[in-house]
Amino acid sequence: MELRLPKDFFMGAAMSGPQTEGAYRTGGKLENIWDTWSDLSISDFYNKVGSYVGNNFYEKYEEDIKLFKSLGLDSFRTSIQWSRLMDQDQKLNPEGADFYHKVCACAKEQRIELFMNLYHFDMPAYLFRKGGWENREVVEAYATYARTAFREFGKEITYWFTFNEPIVEPDQRYRDGLWYPFIQDAKRGMAVQYHLSLAHCLAVREFQKAKEEGFLLPEAKIGLINCFAPPYTKEDPSPEDLEALRMEDGVKNRWWLDLVAEGRLPKDILETLKDSGLLPDIRPGDEQILAMGRVDWLGFNYYHPSRVQAPREKFDQKGYPKYADAYVWPEAKMNIYRGWEIYPKGIYDFGMKMKEEYPNLKFFISENGMGVEHEDRFRDKEGQIQDDYRIEFVKEHLEWILKAIQDGAKCMGYHYWGLIDNWSWNNAFKNRYGMVEVDLAGNYQRRWKKSAAWIQEVIRAREQEIS
Ligand code: FCB
């Protein structure tokens, strides 16, 4: 297959505020939940690198945006940090706003389309102390934050997103207990998932209001970004395996897809949750809120598929039903550094699912990338990292995307995750994703890896085709 990118197909980079900015105490920025965890237990972070540093985007945003331009990229996603934009009284922090105005102005000057996301796992600490996403007051606070952002930057940004991967916090923080505050409670996880859904809908409502009131550009669009792991089970499944597949797909994928495409949550899933004692606290009036969740388009972060089978044990340690266990496919090709399966065809299968089940919803690949440990091993004599594995990874994924488009998927673009190495939560800088290296010991200096020149060529080839 040849890599011929279609016309009008976004090619860009994805990153986030909390993973890049650093400057965690500059300009009135409040403590966020990552700072809290870093302060509490720095040894939980790889090489004891906490939330404080990012990749110094706060200082280097101009250089970075110019770098995107030089690679030929047309778009770039980052996120506003709630804890930078707003103060403790839920009012705008002018110094924080000033930073994002500068980012917007620079992107405009470089003619890079900015995709702005509002929340990327970065709850302000004072709201976390009030119960975080378990508390509906915090859902309201998020709506206030979204309203403030739409009004403040409405004339500077076309592409808005409410959340990145709302699936992650319920799992990592509340169900599997892997991230601070390390809770393992399916019921609390479900409450968080539900409140995130309401928060998304309230932000969409604020977006529509801001549009009606003339605060936004007429062409402004709102979207949601999630990591949809296309689910698979064994080749010869039992009815129990198929039930595991239904719940895995239902809770993790259909939940969000139905919400953003149809303005409701999947009925069969709510019923099963009810039978299991896991139904969240759905209040009168919520249905109307959920109905507002429809978006203009969807961001699909794709790293790996999800393979499941019937659970070995029926209940977890709290007595809630277990829906599925992981299934290790004997033929899986693994990214051993991150422990994620590499399965490029999953991106195509998702495209076909969208075509069949949500034919009116456009989407783009909002993240895809490969994190590798100890990339130093791959330096050539001139010191450049020869990341051929990354080139192969991206090429294979782009090929399957192009095939999906040929077969009718409405895929509008591709953003490479972490184009410049950045801070990956508690893994910090363990696995490097970038096509551009960041020298942590050398003042965060940026250096192209081999894949940077490769992606530049792929984009150039498209330009030649257009002209
Ligand atoms: C995704 C997150 C992103 C980054 C990549 C590696 O799940 O959205 O912030 O950490 O994984």
PDB file of C-alpha atoms in Angstrom, residues 321-421:
ATOM      1  CA  PRO A 321     -19.665  -8.787  39.560  1.00  0.00           C
ATOM      2  CA  LYS A 322     -16.635  -9.037  37.321  1.00  0.00           C
ATOM      3  CA  TYR A 323     -17.521  -8.723  33.663  1.00  0.00           C
ATOM      4  CA  ALA A 324     -14.361  -9.771  31.879  1.00  0.00           C
ATOM      5  CA  ASP A 325     -10.776 -10.960  32.226  1.00  0.00           C
ATOM      6  CA  ALA A 326      -7.987 -10.090  29.857  1.00  0.00           C
ATOM      7  CA  TYR A 327      -7.352 -12.620  27.115  1.00  0.00           C
ATOM      8  CA  VAL A 328      -3.829 -13.027  25.803  1.00  0.00           C
ATOM      9  CA  TRP A 329      -3.988 -13.743  22.103  1.00  0.00           C
ATOM     10  CA  PRO A 330      -1.213 -16.224  21.342  1.00  0.00           C
ATOM     11  CA  GLU A 331      -0.348 -14.397  18.107  1.00  0.00           C
ATOM     12  CA  ALA A 332      -0.133 -10.943  19.663  1.00  0.00           C
ATOM     13  CA  LYS A 333       2.811  -8.770  18.676  1.00  0.00           C
ATOM     14  CA  MET A 334       3.786  -6.716  21.704  1.00  0.00           C
ATOM     15  CA  ASN A 335       5.393  -3.383  22.397  1.00  0.00           C
ATOM     16  CA  ILE A 336       7.367  -4.908  25.255  1.00  0.00           C
ATOM     17  CA  TYR A 337       8.307  -1.545  26.772  1.00  0.00           C
ATOM     18  CA  ARG A 338       4.750  -0.418  27.346  1.00  0.00           C
ATOM     19  CA  GLY A 339       3.191  -3.880  27.532  1.00  0.00           C
ATOM     20  CA  TRP A 340       0.694  -2.945  24.822  1.00  0.00           C
ATOM     21  CA  GLU A 341      -0.228  -5.126  21.870  1.00  0.00           C
ATOM     22  CA  ILE A 342       0.546  -3.647  18.450  1.00  0.00           C
ATOM     23  CA  TYR A 343      -2.386  -4.360  16.185  1.00  0.00           C
ATOM     24  CA  PRO A 344      -2.705  -1.787  13.394  1.00  0.00           C
ATOM     25  CA  LYS A 345      -5.783  -3.441  11.929  1.00  0.00           C
ATOM     26  CA  GLY A 346      -7.726  -2.414  15.055  1.00  0.00           C
ATOM     27  CA  ILE A 347      -7.844   1.118  13.697  1.00  0.00           C
ATOM     28  CA  TYR A 348      -9.554  -0.185  10.557  1.00  0.00           C
ATOM     29  CA  ASP A 349     -12.011  -2.309  12.522  1.00  0.00           C
ATOM     30  CA  PHE A 350     -13.002   0.720  14.571  1.00  0.00           C
ATOM     31  CA  GLY A 351     -13.466   2.737  11.366  1.00  0.00           C
ATOM     32  CA  MET A 352     -15.810   0.057  10.070  1.00  0.00           C
ATOM     33  CA  LYS A 353     -17.706  -0.038  13.371  1.00  0.00           C
ATOM     34  CA  MET A 354     -18.209   3.719  13.087  1.00  0.00           C
ATOM     35  CA  LYS A 355     -19.376   3.387   9.510  1.00  0.00           C
ATOM     36  CA  GLU A 356     -21.916   0.696  10.399  1.00  0.00           C
ATOM     37  CA  GLU A 357     -23.147   1.869  13.795  1.00  0.00           C
ATOM     38  CA  TYR A 358     -22.584   5.639  13.899  1.00  0.00           C
ATOM     39  CA  PRO A 359     -22.608   6.591  10.226  1.00  0.00           C
ATOM     40  CA  ASN A 360     -23.151  10.302  10.822  1.00  0.00           C
ATOM     41  CA  LEU A 361     -20.316  10.834  13.261  1.00  0.00           C
ATOM     42  CA  LYS A 362     -17.033  11.982  11.763  1.00  0.00           C
ATOM     43  CA  PHE A 363     -13.846  11.184  13.626  1.00  0.00           C
ATOM     44  CA  PHE A 364     -10.107  11.599  13.432  1.00  0.00           C
ATOM     45  CA  ILE A 365      -7.242   9.649  14.954  1.00  0.00           C
ATOM     46  CA  SER A 366      -6.440  11.957  17.815  1.00  0.00           C
ATOM     47  CA  GLU A 367      -3.573   9.905  19.278  1.00  0.00           C
ATOM     48  CA  ASN A 368      -1.447   7.059  18.069  1.00  0.00           C
ATOM     49  CA  GLY A 369       2.154   6.468  18.931  1.00  0.00           C
ATOM     50  CA  MET A 370       4.851   4.206  20.244  1.00  0.00           C
ATOM     51  CA  GLY A 371       6.663   4.612  23.540  1.00  0.00           C
ATOM     52  CA  VAL A 372      10.109   2.999  23.744  1.00  0.00           C
ATOM     53  CA  GLU A 373      12.473   2.710  26.679  1.00  0.00           C
ATOM     54  CA  HIS A 374      16.206   3.466  26.519  1.00  0.00           C
ATOM     55  CA  GLU A 375      16.158   4.936  23.052  1.00  0.00           C
ATOM     56  CA  ASP A 376      19.784   5.897  23.570  1.00  0.00           C
ATOM     57  CA  ARG A 377      20.647   2.439  22.282  1.00  0.00           C
ATOM     58  CA  PHE A 378      19.528   3.463  18.857  1.00  0.00           C
ATOM     59  CA  ARG A 379      21.768   6.499  18.356  1.00  0.00           C
ATOM     60  CA  ASP A 380      23.937   6.574  15.268  1.00  0.00           C
ATOM     61  CA  LYS A 381      27.439   8.052  15.142  1.00  0.00           C
ATOM     62  CA  GLU A 382      26.096  11.554  14.699  1.00  0.00           C
ATOM     63  CA  GLY A 383      23.978  11.082  17.791  1.00  0.00           C
ATOM     64  CA  GLN A 384      20.608  10.803  16.082  1.00  0.00           C
ATOM     65  CA  ILE A 385      18.117   8.221  17.330  1.00  0.00           C
ATOM     66  CA  GLN A 386      17.342   5.826  14.495  1.00  0.00           C
ATOM     67  CA  ASP A 387      13.770   4.959  15.410  1.00  0.00           C
ATOM     68  CA  ASP A 388      12.905   2.718  12.484  1.00  0.00           C
ATOM     69  CA  TYR A 389      10.499   0.795  14.738  1.00  0.00           C
ATOM     70  CA  ARG A 390       8.449   4.015  15.118  1.00  0.00           C
ATOM     71  CA  ILE A 391       8.412   4.632  11.376  1.00  0.00           C
ATOM     72  CA  GLU A 392       7.153   1.105  10.816  1.00  0.00           C
ATOM     73  CA  PHE A 393       4.512   1.535  13.528  1.00  0.00           C
ATOM     74  CA  VAL A 394       3.124   4.788  12.126  1.00  0.00           C
ATOM     75  CA  LYS A 395       3.304   3.599   8.533  1.00  0.00           C
ATOM     76  CA  GLU A 396       1.287   0.472   9.281  1.00  0.00           C
ATOM     77  CA  HIS A 397      -1.342   2.462  11.145  1.00  0.00           C
ATOM     78  CA  LEU A 398      -1.604   5.072   8.407  1.00  0.00           C
ATOM     79  CA  GLU A 399      -2.044   2.311   5.843  1.00  0.00           C
ATOM     80  CA  TRP A 400      -4.966   0.837   7.729  1.00  0.00           C
ATOM     81  CA  ILE A 401      -6.489   4.308   8.158  1.00  0.00           C
ATOM     82  CA  LEU A 402      -6.292   4.917   4.436  1.00  0.00           C
ATOM     83  CA  LYS A 403      -7.902   1.555   3.784  1.00  0.00           C
ATOM     84  CA  ALA A 404     -10.700   2.436   6.229  1.00  0.00           C
ATOM     85  CA  ILE A 405     -11.262   5.712   4.364  1.00  0.00           C
ATOM     86  CA  GLN A 406     -11.372   3.856   1.051  1.00  0.00           C
ATOM     87  CA  ASP A 407     -13.963   1.533   2.553  1.00  0.00           C
ATOM     88  CA  GLY A 408     -16.166   4.397   3.702  1.00  0.00           C
ATOM     89  CA  ALA A 409     -14.955   5.505   7.151  1.00  0.00           C
ATOM     90  CA  LYS A 410     -15.280   9.232   7.810  1.00  0.00           C
ATOM     91  CA  CYS A 411     -11.787   9.674   9.215  1.00  0.00           C
ATOM     92  CA  MET A 412     -10.658  13.276   8.978  1.00  0.00           C
ATOM     93  CA  GLY A 413      -7.060  13.188  10.128  1.00  0.00           C
ATOM     94  CA  TYR A 414      -4.204  11.815  12.183  1.00  0.00           C
ATOM     95  CA  HIS A 415      -2.366  13.225  15.176  1.00  0.00           C
ATOM     96  CA  TYR A 416       0.802  11.552  16.363  1.00  0.00           C
ATOM     97  CA  TRP A 417       0.936  11.340  20.152  1.00  0.00           C
ATOM     98  CA  GLY A 418       3.793  12.994  21.862  1.00  0.00           C
ATOM     99  CA  LEU A 419       5.517  14.276  18.760  1.00  0.00           C
ATOM    100  CA  ILE A 420       8.029  15.867  21.095  1.00  0.00           C
ATOM    101  CA  ASP A 421       9.005  13.571  24.012  1.00  0.00           C
TER     102      ASP A 421
END
